[in-house]
Amino acid sequence: MEGFLVANRLNDEEITTAVAELTGWKLDGKFIVKKYRFREFLKGVAFVNEIAALSAEKNHHPFIAIDYKMVTLRLTSWNAGGLTDLDVALAKNYDAIYEKM
């Protein structure tokens, strides 16, 4: 997994660059959002369990929706008032977990 940075709020230019470098993530206001599809419901739940453990370890938690075989994640940093480098780092780590599934 990629190392984590201090949660520094990104400016508009940094956000545009960061989102462009993420695969499948979209900017939605103060959030970055991605939908992950799974062949089986329980694979999606297993994915959520892994990202939940990582998120708890880093004390930075995404909004998670499980809709049968699709998991939607939304990230932002409330304390910083928007997206931070920690959100981007976690997005990359969530993608790495998905690739292993």
Short mmCIF file of N, CA, C and O in Angstrom, two decimals:
data_model
loop_
_atom_site.label_atom_id
_atom_site.label_comp_id
_atom_site.label_asym_id
_atom_site.label_seq_id
_atom_site.Cartn_x
_atom_site.Cartn_y
_atom_site.Cartn_z
N MET A 1 0.83 -1.18 0.00
CA MET A 1 0.00 0.00 0.00
C MET A 1 0.88 1.25 0.00
O MET A 1 1.95 1.27 0.56
N GLU A 2 0.35 2.26 -0.58
CA GLU A 2 1.06 3.53 -0.69
C GLU A 2 1.13 4.20 0.68
O GLU A 2 0.22 4.08 1.49
N GLY A 3 2.19 4.94 0.94
CA GLY A 3 2.33 5.67 2.19
C GLY A 3 1.30 6.78 2.28
O GLY A 3 0.75 7.23 1.28
N PHE A 4 1.04 7.26 3.50
CA PHE A 4 0.03 8.27 3.70
C PHE A 4 0.67 9.61 4.02
O PHE A 4 1.72 9.68 4.64
N LEU A 5 0.01 10.65 3.60
CA LEU A 5 0.46 12.01 3.80
C LEU A 5 -0.38 12.67 4.89
O LEU A 5 -1.44 12.18 5.25
N VAL A 6 0.06 13.78 5.37
CA VAL A 6 -0.73 14.59 6.26
C VAL A 6 -1.90 15.15 5.45
O VAL A 6 -1.75 15.42 4.26
N ALA A 7 -3.06 15.29 6.04
CA ALA A 7 -4.25 15.75 5.32
C ALA A 7 -4.19 17.25 5.04
O ALA A 7 -4.72 18.06 5.79
N ASN A 8 -3.53 17.61 3.95
CA ASN A 8 -3.46 19.00 3.52
C ASN A 8 -4.51 19.26 2.45
O ASN A 8 -4.57 18.53 1.47
N ARG A 9 -5.33 20.28 2.65
CA ARG A 9 -6.38 20.60 1.68
C ARG A 9 -5.75 20.96 0.34
O ARG A 9 -4.77 21.72 0.27
N LEU A 10 -6.33 20.42 -0.73
CA LEU A 10 -5.84 20.68 -2.08
C LEU A 10 -6.55 21.90 -2.66
O LEU A 10 -7.74 22.11 -2.42
N ASN A 11 -5.81 22.67 -3.48
CA ASN A 11 -6.45 23.78 -4.19
C ASN A 11 -7.10 23.22 -5.47
O ASN A 11 -6.94 22.05 -5.81
N ASP A 12 -7.83 24.06 -6.19
CA ASP A 12 -8.57 23.60 -7.38
C ASP A 12 -7.66 22.96 -8.42
O ASP A 12 -8.02 21.93 -9.00
N GLU A 13 -6.51 23.53 -8.65
CA GLU A 13 -5.58 22.97 -9.63
C GLU A 13 -5.06 21.61 -9.19
O GLU A 13 -5.00 20.66 -9.98
N GLU A 14 -4.73 21.48 -7.92
CA GLU A 14 -4.25 20.20 -7.39
C GLU A 14 -5.35 19.14 -7.44
O GLU A 14 -5.08 17.97 -7.75
N ILE A 15 -6.58 19.54 -7.18
CA ILE A 15 -7.71 18.60 -7.26
C ILE A 15 -7.88 18.10 -8.69
O ILE A 15 -8.01 16.89 -8.92
N THR A 16 -7.86 19.01 -9.65
CA THR A 16 -8.01 18.62 -11.06
C THR A 16 -6.93 17.64 -11.47
O THR A 16 -7.20 16.62 -12.10
N THR A 17 -5.69 17.92 -11.10
CA THR A 17 -4.57 17.04 -11.43
C THR A 17 -4.72 15.68 -10.74
O THR A 17 -4.55 14.64 -11.37
N ALA A 18 -5.05 15.69 -9.46
CA ALA A 18 -5.17 14.44 -8.69
C ALA A 18 -6.28 13.56 -9.25
O ALA A 18 -6.09 12.34 -9.42
N VAL A 19 -7.45 14.13 -9.54
CA VAL A 19 -8.57 13.34 -10.05
C VAL A 19 -8.24 12.77 -11.43
O VAL A 19 -8.58 11.63 -11.72
N ALA A 20 -7.53 13.54 -12.24
CA ALA A 20 -7.13 13.06 -13.58
C ALA A 20 -6.19 11.86 -13.48
O ALA A 20 -6.19 10.99 -14.37
N GLU A 21 -5.43 11.77 -12.40
CA GLU A 21 -4.48 10.67 -12.22
C GLU A 21 -5.13 9.43 -11.59
O GLU A 21 -4.53 8.37 -11.57
N LEU A 22 -6.36 9.57 -11.08
CA LEU A 22 -7.07 8.45 -10.49
C LEU A 22 -7.92 7.76 -11.55
O LEU A 22 -8.55 8.42 -12.36
N THR A 23 -7.96 6.45 -11.52
CA THR A 23 -8.73 5.69 -12.50
C THR A 23 -10.17 5.52 -12.03
O THR A 23 -10.42 4.91 -10.98
N GLY A 24 -11.10 6.09 -12.78
CA GLY A 24 -12.51 5.89 -12.51
C GLY A 24 -13.12 6.78 -11.44
O GLY A 24 -14.32 6.71 -11.20
N TRP A 25 -12.33 7.59 -10.79
CA TRP A 25 -12.86 8.50 -9.77
C TRP A 25 -13.35 9.77 -10.44
O TRP A 25 -12.74 10.27 -11.37
N LYS A 26 -14.47 10.30 -9.92
CA LYS A 26 -15.06 11.53 -10.46
C LYS A 26 -15.18 12.55 -9.34
O LYS A 26 -15.43 12.20 -8.18
N LEU A 27 -15.06 13.80 -9.71
CA LEU A 27 -15.24 14.90 -8.77
C LEU A 27 -16.73 15.22 -8.69
O LEU A 27 -17.40 15.36 -9.71
N ASP A 28 -17.26 15.30 -7.46
CA ASP A 28 -18.66 15.63 -7.24
C ASP A 28 -18.71 16.62 -6.07
O ASP A 28 -18.79 16.22 -4.91
N GLY A 29 -18.61 17.89 -6.39
CA GLY A 29 -18.57 18.92 -5.35
C GLY A 29 -17.30 18.79 -4.54
O GLY A 29 -16.20 18.82 -5.08
N LYS A 30 -17.44 18.60 -3.23
CA LYS A 30 -16.29 18.44 -2.34
C LYS A 30 -15.85 16.99 -2.21
O LYS A 30 -14.98 16.69 -1.41
N PHE A 31 -16.48 16.10 -2.97
CA PHE A 31 -16.19 14.67 -2.89
C PHE A 31 -15.49 14.17 -4.14
O PHE A 31 -15.65 14.74 -5.23
N ILE A 32 -14.74 13.06 -3.98
CA ILE A 32 -14.39 12.22 -5.11
C ILE A 32 -15.19 10.93 -4.92
O ILE A 32 -15.38 10.47 -3.79
N VAL A 33 -15.70 10.39 -6.05
CA VAL A 33 -16.63 9.27 -6.00
C VAL A 33 -16.21 8.21 -7.00
O VAL A 33 -15.78 8.53 -8.12
N LYS A 34 -16.36 6.94 -6.60
CA LYS A 34 -16.11 5.83 -7.51
C LYS A 34 -17.06 4.69 -7.20
O LYS A 34 -17.37 4.42 -6.04
N LYS A 35 -17.50 4.01 -8.28
CA LYS A 35 -18.34 2.82 -8.16
C LYS A 35 -17.50 1.61 -8.55
O LYS A 35 -16.82 1.62 -9.56
N TYR A 36 -17.57 0.59 -7.72
CA TYR A 36 -16.87 -0.67 -7.96
C TYR A 36 -17.91 -1.77 -8.17
O TYR A 36 -18.82 -1.91 -7.35
N ARG A 37 -17.76 -2.53 -9.24
CA ARG A 37 -18.68 -3.64 -9.53
C ARG A 37 -18.03 -4.97 -9.16
O ARG A 37 -16.83 -5.16 -9.37
N PHE A 38 -18.87 -5.88 -8.66
CA PHE A 38 -18.40 -7.21 -8.27
C PHE A 38 -19.28 -8.27 -8.91
O PHE A 38 -20.44 -8.03 -9.20
N ARG A 39 -18.72 -9.45 -9.11
CA ARG A 39 -19.49 -10.57 -9.68
C ARG A 39 -20.45 -11.16 -8.67
O ARG A 39 -21.46 -11.75 -9.03
N GLU A 40 -20.08 -11.03 -7.39
CA GLU A 40 -20.90 -11.60 -6.33
C GLU A 40 -21.09 -10.58 -5.21
O GLU A 40 -20.17 -9.82 -4.89
N PHE A 41 -22.24 -10.62 -4.60
CA PHE A 41 -22.55 -9.73 -3.49
C PHE A 41 -21.51 -9.83 -2.38
O PHE A 41 -21.01 -8.81 -1.88
N LEU A 42 -21.15 -11.05 -2.00
CA LEU A 42 -20.22 -11.23 -0.88
C LEU A 42 -18.81 -10.73 -1.20
O LEU A 42 -18.06 -10.36 -0.29
N LYS A 43 -18.42 -10.69 -2.47
CA LYS A 43 -17.13 -10.09 -2.83
C LYS A 43 -17.15 -8.59 -2.54
O LYS A 43 -16.16 -8.02 -2.07
N GLY A 44 -18.26 -7.94 -2.82
CA GLY A 44 -18.40 -6.52 -2.51
C GLY A 44 -18.33 -6.26 -1.02
O GLY A 44 -17.69 -5.31 -0.57
N VAL A 45 -18.97 -7.13 -0.25
CA VAL A 45 -18.94 -7.00 1.21
C VAL A 45 -17.52 -7.22 1.73
O VAL A 45 -17.05 -6.49 2.62
N ALA A 46 -16.81 -8.20 1.17
CA ALA A 46 -15.41 -8.45 1.57
C ALA A 46 -14.55 -7.22 1.27
O ALA A 46 -13.69 -6.84 2.08
N PHE A 47 -14.78 -6.60 0.12
CA PHE A 47 -14.06 -5.38 -0.26
C PHE A 47 -14.33 -4.28 0.77
O PHE A 47 -13.40 -3.63 1.26
N VAL A 48 -15.59 -4.10 1.13
CA VAL A 48 -15.95 -3.08 2.11
C VAL A 48 -15.26 -3.36 3.45
O VAL A 48 -14.76 -2.44 4.10
N ASN A 49 -15.20 -4.62 3.85
CA ASN A 49 -14.53 -4.96 5.11
C ASN A 49 -13.06 -4.58 5.06
O ASN A 49 -12.51 -4.06 6.05
N GLU A 50 -12.40 -4.81 3.93
CA GLU A 50 -10.97 -4.46 3.83
C GLU A 50 -10.76 -2.96 3.84
O GLU A 50 -9.86 -2.46 4.52
N ILE A 51 -11.58 -2.22 3.09
CA ILE A 51 -11.38 -0.76 3.08
C ILE A 51 -11.78 -0.16 4.42
O ILE A 51 -11.20 0.83 4.86
N ALA A 52 -12.76 -0.77 5.09
CA ALA A 52 -13.15 -0.28 6.42
C ALA A 52 -12.00 -0.44 7.41
O ALA A 52 -11.74 0.47 8.22
N ALA A 53 -11.30 -1.56 7.35
CA ALA A 53 -10.17 -1.78 8.26
C ALA A 53 -9.06 -0.76 8.00
O ALA A 53 -8.51 -0.17 8.94
N LEU A 54 -8.73 -0.54 6.73
CA LEU A 54 -7.71 0.45 6.38
C LEU A 54 -8.14 1.85 6.80
O LEU A 54 -7.35 2.61 7.38
N SER A 55 -9.38 2.19 6.54
CA SER A 55 -9.90 3.51 6.89
C SER A 55 -9.88 3.75 8.39
O SER A 55 -9.54 4.84 8.86
N ALA A 56 -10.24 2.72 9.16
CA ALA A 56 -10.21 2.84 10.62
C ALA A 56 -8.77 3.04 11.11
O ALA A 56 -8.51 3.85 12.00
N GLU A 57 -7.84 2.31 10.50
CA GLU A 57 -6.43 2.44 10.87
C GLU A 57 -5.93 3.86 10.63
O GLU A 57 -5.16 4.40 11.41
N LYS A 58 -6.37 4.47 9.54
CA LYS A 58 -5.94 5.83 9.19
C LYS A 58 -6.85 6.91 9.77
O LYS A 58 -6.60 8.09 9.58
N ASN A 59 -7.94 6.47 10.46
CA ASN A 59 -8.90 7.39 11.05
C ASN A 59 -9.44 8.39 10.02
O ASN A 59 -9.56 9.58 10.28
N HIS A 60 -9.77 7.85 8.86
CA HIS A 60 -10.33 8.67 7.77
C HIS A 60 -11.29 7.77 7.00
O HIS A 60 -10.86 6.82 6.36
N HIS A 61 -12.57 8.07 7.08
CA HIS A 61 -13.59 7.12 6.66
C HIS A 61 -14.39 7.62 5.46
O HIS A 61 -14.88 8.75 5.48
N PRO A 62 -14.56 6.76 4.45
CA PRO A 62 -15.38 7.14 3.29
C PRO A 62 -16.86 6.94 3.59
O PRO A 62 -17.24 6.22 4.52
N PHE A 63 -17.70 7.56 2.78
CA PHE A 63 -19.11 7.21 2.75
C PHE A 63 -19.19 5.97 1.87
O PHE A 63 -18.59 5.93 0.78
N ILE A 64 -19.90 4.96 2.33
CA ILE A 64 -19.97 3.68 1.63
C ILE A 64 -21.43 3.32 1.38
O ILE A 64 -22.24 3.35 2.30
N ALA A 65 -21.74 2.96 0.12
CA ALA A 65 -23.07 2.44 -0.22
C ALA A 65 -22.87 1.09 -0.89
O ALA A 65 -22.06 0.96 -1.82
N ILE A 66 -23.60 0.09 -0.39
CA ILE A 66 -23.58 -1.23 -1.01
C ILE A 66 -24.95 -1.44 -1.65
O ILE A 66 -25.97 -1.45 -0.96
N ASP A 67 -24.96 -1.54 -2.97
CA ASP A 67 -26.18 -1.79 -3.72
C ASP A 67 -26.01 -3.09 -4.49
O ASP A 67 -25.54 -3.09 -5.64
N TYR A 68 -26.33 -4.18 -3.82
CA TYR A 68 -26.20 -5.53 -4.33
C TYR A 68 -24.76 -5.79 -4.76
O TYR A 68 -23.91 -5.96 -3.89
N LYS A 69 -24.43 -5.78 -6.04
CA LYS A 69 -23.08 -6.09 -6.50
C LYS A 69 -22.25 -4.84 -6.81
O LYS A 69 -21.20 -4.93 -7.43
N MET A 70 -22.73 -3.68 -6.39
CA MET A 70 -21.99 -2.44 -6.62
C MET A 70 -21.74 -1.73 -5.30
O MET A 70 -22.64 -1.60 -4.47
N VAL A 71 -20.49 -1.29 -5.13
CA VAL A 71 -20.10 -0.52 -3.95
C VAL A 71 -19.69 0.86 -4.43
O VAL A 71 -18.87 1.00 -5.34
N THR A 72 -20.28 1.89 -3.83
CA THR A 72 -19.94 3.27 -4.15
C THR A 72 -19.22 3.89 -2.96
O THR A 72 -19.70 3.79 -1.83
N LEU A 73 -18.07 4.50 -3.24
CA LEU A 73 -17.30 5.19 -2.21
C LEU A 73 -17.27 6.68 -2.51
O LEU A 73 -17.10 7.07 -3.67
N ARG A 74 -17.40 7.48 -1.46
CA ARG A 74 -17.28 8.93 -1.58
C ARG A 74 -16.31 9.39 -0.50
O ARG A 74 -16.45 9.02 0.66
N LEU A 75 -15.35 10.20 -0.90
CA LEU A 75 -14.32 10.69 0.02
C LEU A 75 -14.27 12.21 0.03
O LEU A 75 -14.37 12.86 -1.03
N THR A 76 -14.08 12.76 1.21
CA THR A 76 -13.77 14.17 1.41
C THR A 76 -13.20 14.29 2.81
O THR A 76 -13.24 13.33 3.58
N SER A 77 -12.67 15.43 3.15
CA SER A 77 -12.12 15.68 4.49
C SER A 77 -12.89 16.84 5.12
O SER A 77 -12.66 18.00 4.79
N TRP A 78 -13.80 16.50 6.01
CA TRP A 78 -14.63 17.53 6.65
C TRP A 78 -13.80 18.53 7.42
O TRP A 78 -14.06 19.73 7.35
N ASN A 79 -12.81 18.05 8.17
CA ASN A 79 -11.99 18.96 8.98
C ASN A 79 -11.25 19.98 8.13
O ASN A 79 -11.03 21.10 8.57
N ALA A 80 -10.86 19.57 6.92
CA ALA A 80 -10.12 20.47 6.03
C ALA A 80 -11.05 21.29 5.15
O ALA A 80 -10.61 22.20 4.45
N GLY A 81 -12.32 20.93 5.11
CA GLY A 81 -13.27 21.67 4.29
C GLY A 81 -13.20 21.32 2.81
O GLY A 81 -13.56 22.14 1.97
N GLY A 82 -12.73 20.14 2.48
CA GLY A 82 -12.64 19.73 1.07
C GLY A 82 -11.68 18.57 0.91
O GLY A 82 -11.32 17.89 1.87
N LEU A 83 -11.27 18.37 -0.32
CA LEU A 83 -10.38 17.25 -0.63
C LEU A 83 -8.96 17.51 -0.17
O LEU A 83 -8.46 18.63 -0.26
N THR A 84 -8.33 16.43 0.30
CA THR A 84 -6.95 16.51 0.77
C THR A 84 -6.10 15.44 0.10
O THR A 84 -6.63 14.54 -0.56
N ASP A 85 -4.81 15.53 0.33
CA ASP A 85 -3.90 14.50 -0.18
C ASP A 85 -4.20 13.15 0.45
O ASP A 85 -3.99 12.11 -0.17
N LEU A 86 -4.74 13.12 1.67
CA LEU A 86 -5.12 11.87 2.31
C LEU A 86 -6.27 11.19 1.55
O LEU A 86 -6.28 9.98 1.38
N ASP A 87 -7.24 11.97 1.08
CA ASP A 87 -8.33 11.40 0.28
C ASP A 87 -7.78 10.74 -0.98
O ASP A 87 -8.19 9.63 -1.33
N VAL A 88 -6.86 11.40 -1.63
CA VAL A 88 -6.26 10.86 -2.86
C VAL A 88 -5.46 9.60 -2.57
O VAL A 88 -5.56 8.60 -3.29
N ALA A 89 -4.68 9.62 -1.49
CA ALA A 89 -3.90 8.43 -1.11
C ALA A 89 -4.81 7.25 -0.80
O ALA A 89 -4.55 6.13 -1.24
N LEU A 90 -5.90 7.51 -0.08
CA LEU A 90 -6.82 6.43 0.23
C LEU A 90 -7.51 5.91 -1.02
O LEU A 90 -7.69 4.70 -1.18
N ALA A 91 -7.88 6.78 -1.94
CA ALA A 91 -8.50 6.35 -3.20
C ALA A 91 -7.58 5.39 -3.94
O ALA A 91 -8.02 4.35 -4.44
N LYS A 92 -6.30 5.70 -4.00
CA LYS A 92 -5.33 4.82 -4.66
C LYS A 92 -5.24 3.48 -3.93
O LYS A 92 -5.14 2.42 -4.57
N ASN A 93 -5.28 3.51 -2.62
CA ASN A 93 -5.21 2.28 -1.84
C ASN A 93 -6.49 1.45 -1.99
O ASN A 93 -6.43 0.23 -2.06
N TYR A 94 -7.63 2.08 -2.06
CA TYR A 94 -8.88 1.36 -2.29
C TYR A 94 -8.83 0.66 -3.65
O TYR A 94 -9.28 -0.47 -3.79
N ASP A 95 -8.31 1.37 -4.66
CA ASP A 95 -8.17 0.75 -5.98
C ASP A 95 -7.26 -0.47 -5.93
O ASP A 95 -7.52 -1.49 -6.58
N ALA A 96 -6.17 -0.39 -5.17
CA ALA A 96 -5.24 -1.51 -5.04
C ALA A 96 -5.93 -2.70 -4.37
O ALA A 96 -5.72 -3.86 -4.77
N ILE A 97 -6.74 -2.43 -3.37
CA ILE A 97 -7.49 -3.51 -2.71
C ILE A 97 -8.45 -4.15 -3.71
O ILE A 97 -8.57 -5.38 -3.79
N TYR A 98 -9.14 -3.34 -4.49
CA TYR A 98 -10.08 -3.85 -5.50
C TYR A 98 -9.37 -4.75 -6.51
O TYR A 98 -9.89 -5.80 -6.88
N GLU A 99 -8.20 -4.34 -6.94
CA GLU A 99 -7.44 -5.13 -7.92
C GLU A 99 -7.08 -6.51 -7.39
O GLU A 99 -6.94 -7.45 -8.18
N LYS A 100 -6.93 -6.65 -6.09
CA LYS A 100 -6.59 -7.94 -5.48
C LYS A 100 -7.80 -8.86 -5.35
O LYS A 100 -7.65 -10.05 -5.12
N MET A 101 -9.01 -8.29 -5.45
CA MET A 101 -10.24 -9.07 -5.20
C MET A 101 -10.53 -10.05 -6.33
O MET A 101 -10.27 -9.89 -7.43
#
